[in-house]
Amino acid sequence: MAFKIDENGNISMIQGDSGFITIRGLNPNKNFTVYFGIRDKNRKPVGSELAVSSNNNSYVVFKLTGDFTDLLTVKKDEPCAIYYYGLKICDSNAQREDTLIIASNDIASVNTITVYPKKVEGD
């Protein structure tokens, strides 16, 4: 399964799995740095933010490793845990930063990551 992303940009995954998240719709005439960050229910950052350069492409791809997603823990007495993620694009030439709103025009909207407990350890 790796990651399942719905039409609103919400992600479902199993703790410890790795996968890719593609962000599309960037202006290919600019070289952005795109940041991906995860926070818990108390708005505390989980792990370090990931950063990728767009290299004048209209998309970027974030690789989330198993070690990174292992930080998204699920309590033993709960079926899943909910985390929140955000994306920011930065254009160093214009000294501009924009927080991206995924699949909504509502600035108050949040995008979730629903994490299910690890089922098998593997290598």
C-alpha positions as a Markdown table, in Angstrom:
| # | Residue | x | y | z |
|---|---|---|---|---|
| 1 | Met | 0.0 | 0.0 | 0.0 |
| 2 | Ala | 2.8 | 2.5 | 0.9 |
| 3 | Phe | 0.8 | 5.7 | 0.9 |
| 4 | Lys | -2.8 | 6.2 | -0.1 |
| 5 | Ile | -3.6 | 9.9 | -0.9 |
| 6 | Asp | -7.3 | 10.9 | -1.3 |
| 7 | Glu | -8.7 | 13.7 | -3.5 |
| 8 | Asn | -8.4 | 16.2 | -0.7 |
| 9 | Gly | -4.7 | 15.5 | -0.2 |
| 10 | Asn | -5.1 | 13.4 | 3.0 |
| 11 | Ile | -2.7 | 10.6 | 3.4 |
| 12 | Ser | -3.2 | 7.1 | 4.9 |
| 13 | Met | -0.2 | 4.8 | 5.6 |
| 14 | Ile | 1.2 | 2.1 | 7.8 |
| 15 | Gln | 3.9 | 3.2 | 10.3 |
| 16 | Gly | 7.4 | 2.4 | 9.1 |
| 17 | Asp | 6.5 | 2.0 | 5.4 |
| 18 | Ser | 8.4 | 4.1 | 2.8 |
| 19 | Gly | 7.0 | 5.8 | -0.3 |
| 20 | Phe | 6.9 | 8.8 | -2.5 |
| 21 | Ile | 4.7 | 11.9 | -2.4 |
| 22 | Thr | 4.5 | 14.0 | -5.6 |
| 23 | Ile | 3.5 | 17.6 | -5.5 |
| 24 | Arg | 2.4 | 19.0 | -8.9 |
| 25 | Gly | 1.4 | 22.4 | -10.3 |
| 26 | Leu | 4.5 | 24.4 | -9.6 |
| 27 | Asn | 5.6 | 27.1 | -12.0 |
| 28 | Pro | 8.4 | 25.6 | -14.2 |
| 29 | Asn | 9.8 | 29.0 | -14.9 |
| 30 | Lys | 11.0 | 29.3 | -11.3 |
| 31 | Asn | 13.3 | 27.2 | -9.2 |
| 32 | Phe | 11.6 | 26.7 | -5.9 |
| 33 | Thr | 12.6 | 25.0 | -2.7 |
| 34 | Val | 9.6 | 23.0 | -1.5 |
| 35 | Tyr | 9.4 | 22.0 | 2.2 |
| 36 | Phe | 7.3 | 19.1 | 3.7 |
| 37 | Gly | 6.7 | 19.0 | 7.4 |
| 38 | Ile | 4.7 | 16.9 | 9.8 |
| 39 | Arg | 3.2 | 17.9 | 13.2 |
| 40 | Asp | 1.4 | 15.9 | 15.9 |
| 41 | Lys | -1.9 | 16.8 | 17.5 |
| 42 | Asn | -0.1 | 19.3 | 19.8 |
| 43 | Arg | 1.5 | 21.0 | 16.8 |
| 44 | Lys | 4.9 | 19.6 | 17.8 |
| 45 | Pro | 7.2 | 18.9 | 14.7 |
| 46 | Val | 7.8 | 15.2 | 14.0 |
| 47 | Gly | 11.3 | 14.6 | 12.6 |
| 48 | Ser | 13.0 | 17.2 | 10.5 |
| 49 | Glu | 11.3 | 19.0 | 7.6 |
| 50 | Leu | 12.2 | 17.6 | 4.2 |
| 51 | Ala | 13.3 | 20.0 | 1.4 |
| 52 | Val | 13.5 | 19.4 | -2.3 |
| 53 | Ser | 14.5 | 21.7 | -5.2 |
| 54 | Ser | 12.1 | 21.9 | -8.1 |
| 55 | Asn | 14.9 | 22.5 | -10.6 |
| 56 | Asn | 12.5 | 24.4 | -12.8 |
| 57 | Asn | 10.1 | 21.4 | -13.0 |
| 58 | Ser | 6.3 | 21.6 | -12.5 |
| 59 | Tyr | 6.5 | 19.0 | -9.7 |
| 60 | Val | 8.7 | 17.7 | -6.9 |
| 61 | Val | 8.9 | 14.3 | -5.3 |
| 62 | Phe | 9.5 | 13.7 | -1.6 |
| 63 | Lys | 10.9 | 10.3 | -0.6 |
| 64 | Leu | 9.7 | 9.3 | 2.9 |
| 65 | Thr | 11.9 | 6.5 | 4.3 |
| 66 | Gly | 10.8 | 3.8 | 6.6 |
| 67 | Asp | 13.0 | 5.4 | 9.3 |
| 68 | Phe | 11.2 | 8.7 | 8.9 |
| 69 | Thr | 7.7 | 7.3 | 9.0 |
| 70 | Asp | 8.6 | 5.1 | 11.9 |
| 71 | Leu | 8.5 | 8.4 | 13.9 |
| 72 | Leu | 4.8 | 8.5 | 13.3 |
| 73 | Thr | 3.8 | 6.3 | 16.3 |
| 74 | Val | 0.4 | 4.7 | 17.1 |
| 75 | Lys | -0.5 | 4.1 | 20.8 |
| 76 | Lys | -1.1 | 0.4 | 21.5 |
| 77 | Asp | -4.7 | 1.0 | 22.6 |
| 78 | Glu | -5.6 | 3.0 | 19.5 |
| 79 | Pro | -6.4 | 1.8 | 16.0 |
| 80 | Cys | -4.6 | 4.7 | 14.3 |
| 81 | Ala | -3.0 | 8.1 | 14.9 |
| 82 | Ile | -3.7 | 11.4 | 13.1 |
| 83 | Tyr | -0.9 | 13.7 | 12.2 |
| 84 | Tyr | -0.9 | 16.9 | 10.1 |
| 85 | Tyr | 1.4 | 18.0 | 7.3 |
| 86 | Gly | 2.1 | 21.2 | 5.5 |
| 87 | Leu | 4.0 | 22.3 | 2.4 |
| 88 | Lys | 5.8 | 25.5 | 1.7 |
| 89 | Ile | 7.3 | 26.8 | -1.5 |
| 90 | Cys | 10.2 | 29.3 | -1.3 |
| 91 | Asp | 11.5 | 31.4 | -4.2 |
| 92 | Ser | 14.9 | 32.7 | -3.1 |
| 93 | Asn | 15.1 | 35.2 | -6.0 |
| 94 | Ala | 11.9 | 36.9 | -5.1 |
| 95 | Gln | 12.4 | 36.3 | -1.3 |
| 96 | Arg | 8.9 | 34.9 | -1.2 |
| 97 | Glu | 7.4 | 32.1 | 0.8 |
| 98 | Asp | 4.0 | 30.5 | 0.3 |
| 99 | Thr | 2.3 | 27.9 | 2.4 |
| 100 | Leu | 0.4 | 25.6 | 0.0 |
| 101 | Ile | -3.3 | 24.8 | 0.6 |
| 102 | Ile | -4.0 | 21.3 | -0.8 |
| 103 | Ala | -7.3 | 20.6 | -2.5 |
| 104 | Ser | -9.1 | 23.5 | -0.8 |
| 105 | Asn | -9.3 | 27.3 | -0.9 |
| 106 | Asp | -9.9 | 27.4 | 2.8 |
| 107 | Ile | -6.8 | 28.8 | 4.7 |
| 108 | Ala | -8.0 | 27.1 | 7.9 |
| 109 | Ser | -8.1 | 23.6 | 6.3 |
| 110 | Val | -5.6 | 21.0 | 7.4 |
| 111 | Asn | -4.2 | 18.0 | 5.6 |
| 112 | Thr | -4.0 | 14.8 | 7.7 |
| 113 | Ile | -1.8 | 11.7 | 7.7 |
| 114 | Thr | -3.7 | 8.8 | 9.2 |
| 115 | Val | -1.1 | 6.3 | 10.5 |
| 116 | Tyr | -2.0 | 2.6 | 11.1 |
| 117 | Pro | 0.2 | 0.4 | 13.4 |
| 118 | Lys | 3.1 | -1.5 | 11.9 |
| 119 | Lys | 2.1 | -5.0 | 10.9 |
| 120 | Val | 5.5 | -6.6 | 10.2 |
| 121 | Glu | 9.1 | -5.4 | 10.8 |
| 122 | Gly | 10.9 | -6.7 | 7.7 |
| 123 | Asp | 14.6 | -5.9 | 7.0 |
